[in-house]
Coordinates of C-alpha atoms in Angstrom, one line a residue:
Q1 CA -91.8 28.7 56.1
Y2 CA -95.6 28.6 56.5
W3 CA -96.6 28.7 52.8
H4 CA -96.1 26.1 50.1
D5 CA -93.6 27.1 47.4
Q6 CA -96.3 27.6 44.7
Y7 CA -98.1 30.1 46.9
L8 CA -94.9 31.9 47.9
N9 CA -93.9 32.2 44.2
V10 CA -97.2 33.8 43.3
Y11 CA -97.0 36.2 46.2
F12 CA -93.5 37.3 45.5
R13 CA -94.4 37.9 41.8
I14 CA -97.1 40.2 43.0
I15 CA -94.8 42.0 45.4
E16 CA -92.1 42.4 42.7
R17 CA -94.7 43.7 40.2
Y18 CA -95.8 46.5 42.5
D19 CA -92.5 47.0 44.2
D20 CA -92.4 50.7 43.4
I21 CA -95.6 51.4 45.4
I22 CA -95.3 49.0 48.3
A23 CA -93.8 50.7 51.3
A24 CA -93.7 47.7 53.6
Q25 CA -95.1 44.3 54.3
L26 CA -96.9 44.1 57.7
Y27 CA -97.5 40.7 59.3
G28 CA -98.7 39.1 62.5
H29 CA -99.2 35.4 63.4
A30 CA -95.8 34.9 64.8
H31 CA -96.6 36.6 68.2
S32 CA -93.1 38.1 68.1
D33 CA -91.5 41.4 67.2
E34 CA -89.3 40.6 64.3
F35 CA -88.4 41.6 60.8
R36 CA -87.2 40.0 57.5
V37 CA -84.8 41.2 54.9
L38 CA -85.6 39.1 51.8
R39 CA -84.5 39.0 48.2
Y40 CA -86.6 38.1 45.2
P41 CA -86.1 34.5 44.2
T42 CA -86.0 35.6 40.5
N43 CA -83.6 38.5 41.2
D44 CA -81.2 37.9 44.0
A45 CA -79.7 41.4 43.6
K46 CA -83.0 43.1 44.5
V47 CA -84.3 43.3 48.0
M48 CA -88.0 43.3 48.8
P49 CA -89.8 46.0 50.7
P50 CA -89.2 45.6 54.5
L51 CA -91.2 42.8 56.1
L52 CA -92.2 43.7 59.7
M53 CA -93.8 41.2 62.1
N54 CA -95.9 42.5 65.0
G55 CA -96.2 41.1 68.5
A56 CA -99.6 40.0 69.9
L57 CA -102.3 41.0 72.4
T58 CA -102.7 37.4 73.5
P59 CA -100.0 36.1 75.9
V60 CA -100.5 32.4 74.9
F61 CA -96.9 32.2 73.6
G62 CA -95.3 33.6 76.7
N63 CA -95.2 37.2 75.6
N64 CA -96.5 40.3 77.3
P65 CA -99.6 41.7 75.5
N66 CA -98.5 44.4 73.1
F67 CA -99.6 46.5 70.1
R68 CA -97.8 48.9 67.8
L69 CA -98.3 52.5 66.7
V70 CA -96.5 53.0 63.4
K71 CA -95.2 56.4 62.1
Y72 CA -94.7 57.0 58.4
H73 CA -93.8 59.8 56.0
P74 CA -97.0 61.3 54.5
D75 CA -95.4 61.7 51.0
N76 CA -93.6 58.4 50.3
L77 CA -95.3 56.3 53.1
L78 CA -91.9 55.2 54.3
I79 CA -92.2 53.9 57.9
T80 CA -90.0 56.2 59.9
D81 CA -90.5 54.6 63.4
Y82 CA -92.9 52.7 65.6
D83 CA -93.7 52.6 69.3
T84 CA -94.8 49.4 71.1
Y85 CA -97.2 49.6 74.0
V86 CA -96.9 46.8 76.5
L87 CA -98.9 45.4 79.3
K88 CA -96.4 43.8 81.6
L89 CA -98.3 41.0 83.2
N90 CA -95.7 40.3 85.9
D91 CA -96.1 43.8 87.2
E92 CA -99.9 43.6 87.5
E93 CA -101.8 42.8 90.7
P94 CA -103.7 39.5 90.6
A95 CA -107.0 41.2 91.4
L96 CA -109.5 40.4 88.7
F97 CA -111.0 43.9 88.1
N98 CA -107.8 46.0 88.2
K99 CA -107.5 48.5 85.4
P100 CA -104.6 47.3 83.2
T101 CA -101.6 49.7 82.9
W102 CA -100.1 50.0 79.4
G103 CA -96.6 51.4 79.1
K104 CA -94.6 52.6 76.0
S105 CA -91.3 50.8 75.4
D106 CA -88.4 52.4 73.5
S107 CA -89.2 53.0 69.9
F108 CA -87.5 51.1 67.1
H109 CA -85.4 54.1 66.3
D110 CA -84.2 54.5 69.9
S111 CA -83.7 50.8 70.5
F112 CA -81.5 50.1 67.5
N113 CA -80.1 53.6 66.9
V114 CA -81.2 53.7 63.2
P115 CA -82.8 56.6 61.4
D116 CA -85.9 54.8 60.2
V117 CA -87.4 51.3 59.5
S118 CA -86.2 51.1 55.9
I119 CA -84.5 48.2 54.3
T120 CA -81.2 50.0 54.7
S121 CA -81.7 50.3 58.5
L122 CA -82.7 46.6 58.8
Q123 CA -79.6 45.6 56.9
T124 CA -77.6 47.7 59.3
I125 CA -79.1 45.8 62.2
L126 CA -78.3 42.5 60.5
T127 CA -74.7 43.6 60.0
R128 CA -74.4 44.4 63.7
L129 CA -75.8 41.0 64.6
S130 CA -73.3 39.3 62.4
S131 CA -70.3 41.3 63.7
G132 CA -67.8 40.3 66.3
N133 CA -67.7 36.6 65.4
N134 CA -64.0 36.3 66.1
D135 CA -63.9 38.5 69.2
L136 CA -63.5 37.1 72.7
N137 CA -66.8 38.7 73.6
R138 CA -68.7 37.4 70.6
D139 CA -71.3 35.7 72.9
N140 CA -72.4 39.2 74.2
N141 CA -73.7 41.2 71.3
P142 CA -75.5 44.4 72.3
T143 CA -77.8 44.4 69.3
M144 CA -78.8 40.8 70.0
N145 CA -79.5 41.8 73.6
T146 CA -81.8 44.6 72.4
L147 CA -83.6 42.2 70.0
L148 CA -84.2 39.7 72.8
T149 CA -85.7 42.4 75.0
R150 CA -88.1 43.4 72.2
I151 CA -89.0 39.9 70.8
Q152 CA -91.5 39.0 73.6
A153 CA -92.3 42.5 74.7
G154 CA -90.1 42.6 77.7
V155 CA -90.3 39.0 78.9
P156 CA -86.8 37.8 79.8
Q157 CA -85.2 35.5 77.3
P158 CA -82.3 33.0 77.8
P159 CA -78.8 34.2 76.7
C160 CA -78.2 33.9 73.0
E161 CA -74.6 32.9 72.3
W162 CA -72.9 33.2 68.9
S163 CA -74.3 30.0 67.4
C164 CA -77.8 31.0 68.5
R165 CA -77.3 34.5 67.1
M166 CA -76.4 32.9 63.7
T167 CA -79.8 31.1 63.7
W168 CA -81.5 34.4 64.1
V169 CA -79.4 36.1 61.3
C170 CA -80.3 33.3 58.9
T171 CA -83.9 33.3 59.9
F172 CA -84.1 37.1 59.3
Q173 CA -82.9 36.7 55.7
S174 CA -84.3 33.4 54.5
I175 CA -87.5 32.6 52.7
T176 CA -87.5 28.8 52.4
H177 CA -86.0 25.9 54.3
V178 CA -83.4 25.5 51.5
E179 CA -82.2 29.1 51.9
Y180 CA -82.0 28.8 55.7
R181 CA -80.0 25.6 55.5
G182 CA -77.7 27.2 52.9
C183 CA -77.2 30.2 55.2
M184 CA -76.4 28.0 58.2
D185 CA -74.0 25.9 56.1
A186 CA -72.1 29.0 55.2
K187 CA -71.9 30.3 58.7
M188 CA -71.6 27.2 60.8
G189 CA -70.9 24.2 58.6
G190 CA -73.5 21.6 57.6
S191 CA -72.5 19.1 60.3
T192 CA -73.5 21.4 63.1
I193 CA -76.9 22.6 61.9
G194 CA -79.0 19.9 63.6
S195 CA -77.5 20.4 67.0
L196 CA -77.7 24.2 66.7
E197 CA -81.4 24.1 65.8
A198 CA -82.2 21.8 68.7
S199 CA -80.1 23.6 71.3
S200 CA -80.1 27.3 70.4
G201 CA -83.1 27.9 72.7
N202 CA -83.8 31.3 71.1
G203 CA -87.6 30.8 70.8
S204 CA -87.5 31.4 67.0
F205 CA -89.0 29.2 64.4
S206 CA -85.6 28.0 63.3
S207 CA -85.1 26.0 66.5
V208 CA -87.9 23.6 65.7
R209 CA -88.7 24.2 62.1
F210 CA -86.8 21.6 60.2
A211 CA -87.7 18.1 61.5
H212 CA -86.4 15.3 59.4
P213 CA -89.2 14.1 57.0
I214 CA -88.4 10.3 57.5
L215 CA -88.6 10.7 61.3
T216 CA -91.8 12.5 60.9
V217 CA -93.3 9.7 58.9
L218 CA -92.1 7.0 61.3
L219 CA -93.6 9.0 64.2
G220 CA -96.9 9.3 62.4
V221 CA -97.0 5.5 61.7
F222 CA -96.1 4.7 65.3
V223 CA -98.9 7.0 66.6
C224 CA -101.4 5.4 64.2
L225 CA -100.5 1.9 65.4
L226 CA -100.7 2.9 69.0
V227 CA -104.2 4.3 68.4
V228 CA -105.3 1.0 66.7
V229 CA -103.9 -1.1 69.6
L230 CA -105.5 1.0 72.2
G231 CA -108.8 0.9 70.3
V232 CA -108.8 -2.9 70.1
L233 CA -107.9 -3.3 73.8
S234 CA -110.7 -0.8 74.8
Y235 CA -113.2 -2.8 72.7
R236 CA -112.3 -6.1 74.3
I237 CA -112.4 -4.6 77.8
R238 CA -115.9 -3.1 77.2
G239 CA -117.1 -6.5 75.8
K240 CA -116.0 -8.4 78.9
R241 CA -117.6 -5.8 81.2
T242 CA -121.0 -5.9 79.5
G243 CA -121.0 -9.6 79.1
Y244 CA -121.6 -9.7 75.3
E245 CA -119.3 -11.6 73.1
P246 CA -119.6 -12.5 69.3
H247 CA -120.7 -16.0 68.5
S248 CA -119.0 -17.9 65.7
R249 CA -122.3 -18.1 63.7
G250 CA -123.4 -14.5 64.0
V251 CA -125.1 -14.9 67.3
I252 CA -124.5 -12.6 70.3
V253 CA -125.1 -14.4 73.6
N254 CA -125.1 -13.0 77.1
T255 CA -122.5 -15.0 78.9
D256 CA -122.5 -13.9 82.5
D257 CA -119.3 -15.4 84.1
E258 CA -120.8 -15.1 87.6
D259 CA -123.6 -17.6 86.7
P260 CA -122.2 -21.0 85.4
N261 CA -125.7 -22.1 84.2
I262 CA -126.3 -19.1 82.0
L263 CA -124.4 -20.7 79.1
D264 CA -127.0 -23.5 78.9
E265 CA -129.9 -21.1 79.0
P266 CA -129.0 -17.8 77.5
T267 CA -131.3 -15.0 78.6
I268 CA -130.8 -12.9 75.4
Q269 CA -130.1 -14.3 71.9
L270 CA -129.7 -12.2 68.7
R271 CA -129.5 -13.9 65.3
L272 CA -128.4 -12.2 62.1
I273 CA -131.1 -12.8 59.4
T274 CA -129.8 -12.8 55.8

């Protein structure tokens, strides 16, 4: 959750008010090819227009550079599909002036075998991600494998077992911290949430999102104290190196330790005049 609650509520009221003419919500910032299936806080039975998150051209978060070409119906503006064009950095020669080679990955329709990018299709994908929880092969979900391939535009991701998969499922359908925790409580039990978020290793926001507020405050206090201590030590060290020390009556005297007579006849003396 990147927005404060008061701003989220205003935004969702706007989306709900114009729900009939909003075909989709298109976002960036996360540097990851994801989506969200969210419900209105004031009307849990009503699903928002699909929320799609695009990848990024910059590779600073470990992804291959990528951009998206969206296809939509000219009449109702429904997004029917999109293609992602990827520059696979690992396949490029290290020479500086080589022309980059962009390739088209499988479309959303082909990757997930859904007819379009509507809310119904996104809910179908969520259902597939949630299925097979009691199977012997529950740690090998084909839909999850497809999602991992697309998230960082072809950069290999670590395996995502069942518990990791549930963090993704809850992330895809949660607006706030409270909703996410409630979802994880329902799927995994409250006692396991902390360990799952720390160990899932899926690269999503959920793995690092919910630090305990008390620990955060204590960490902040510790860092502040450390800065103060280092500052005092640095000040004292600089004072000894330059040979200037504060006098008890507001006088700064040059006390060169290498010359024992300098204390009797200071070469420089500054007095504070009040």
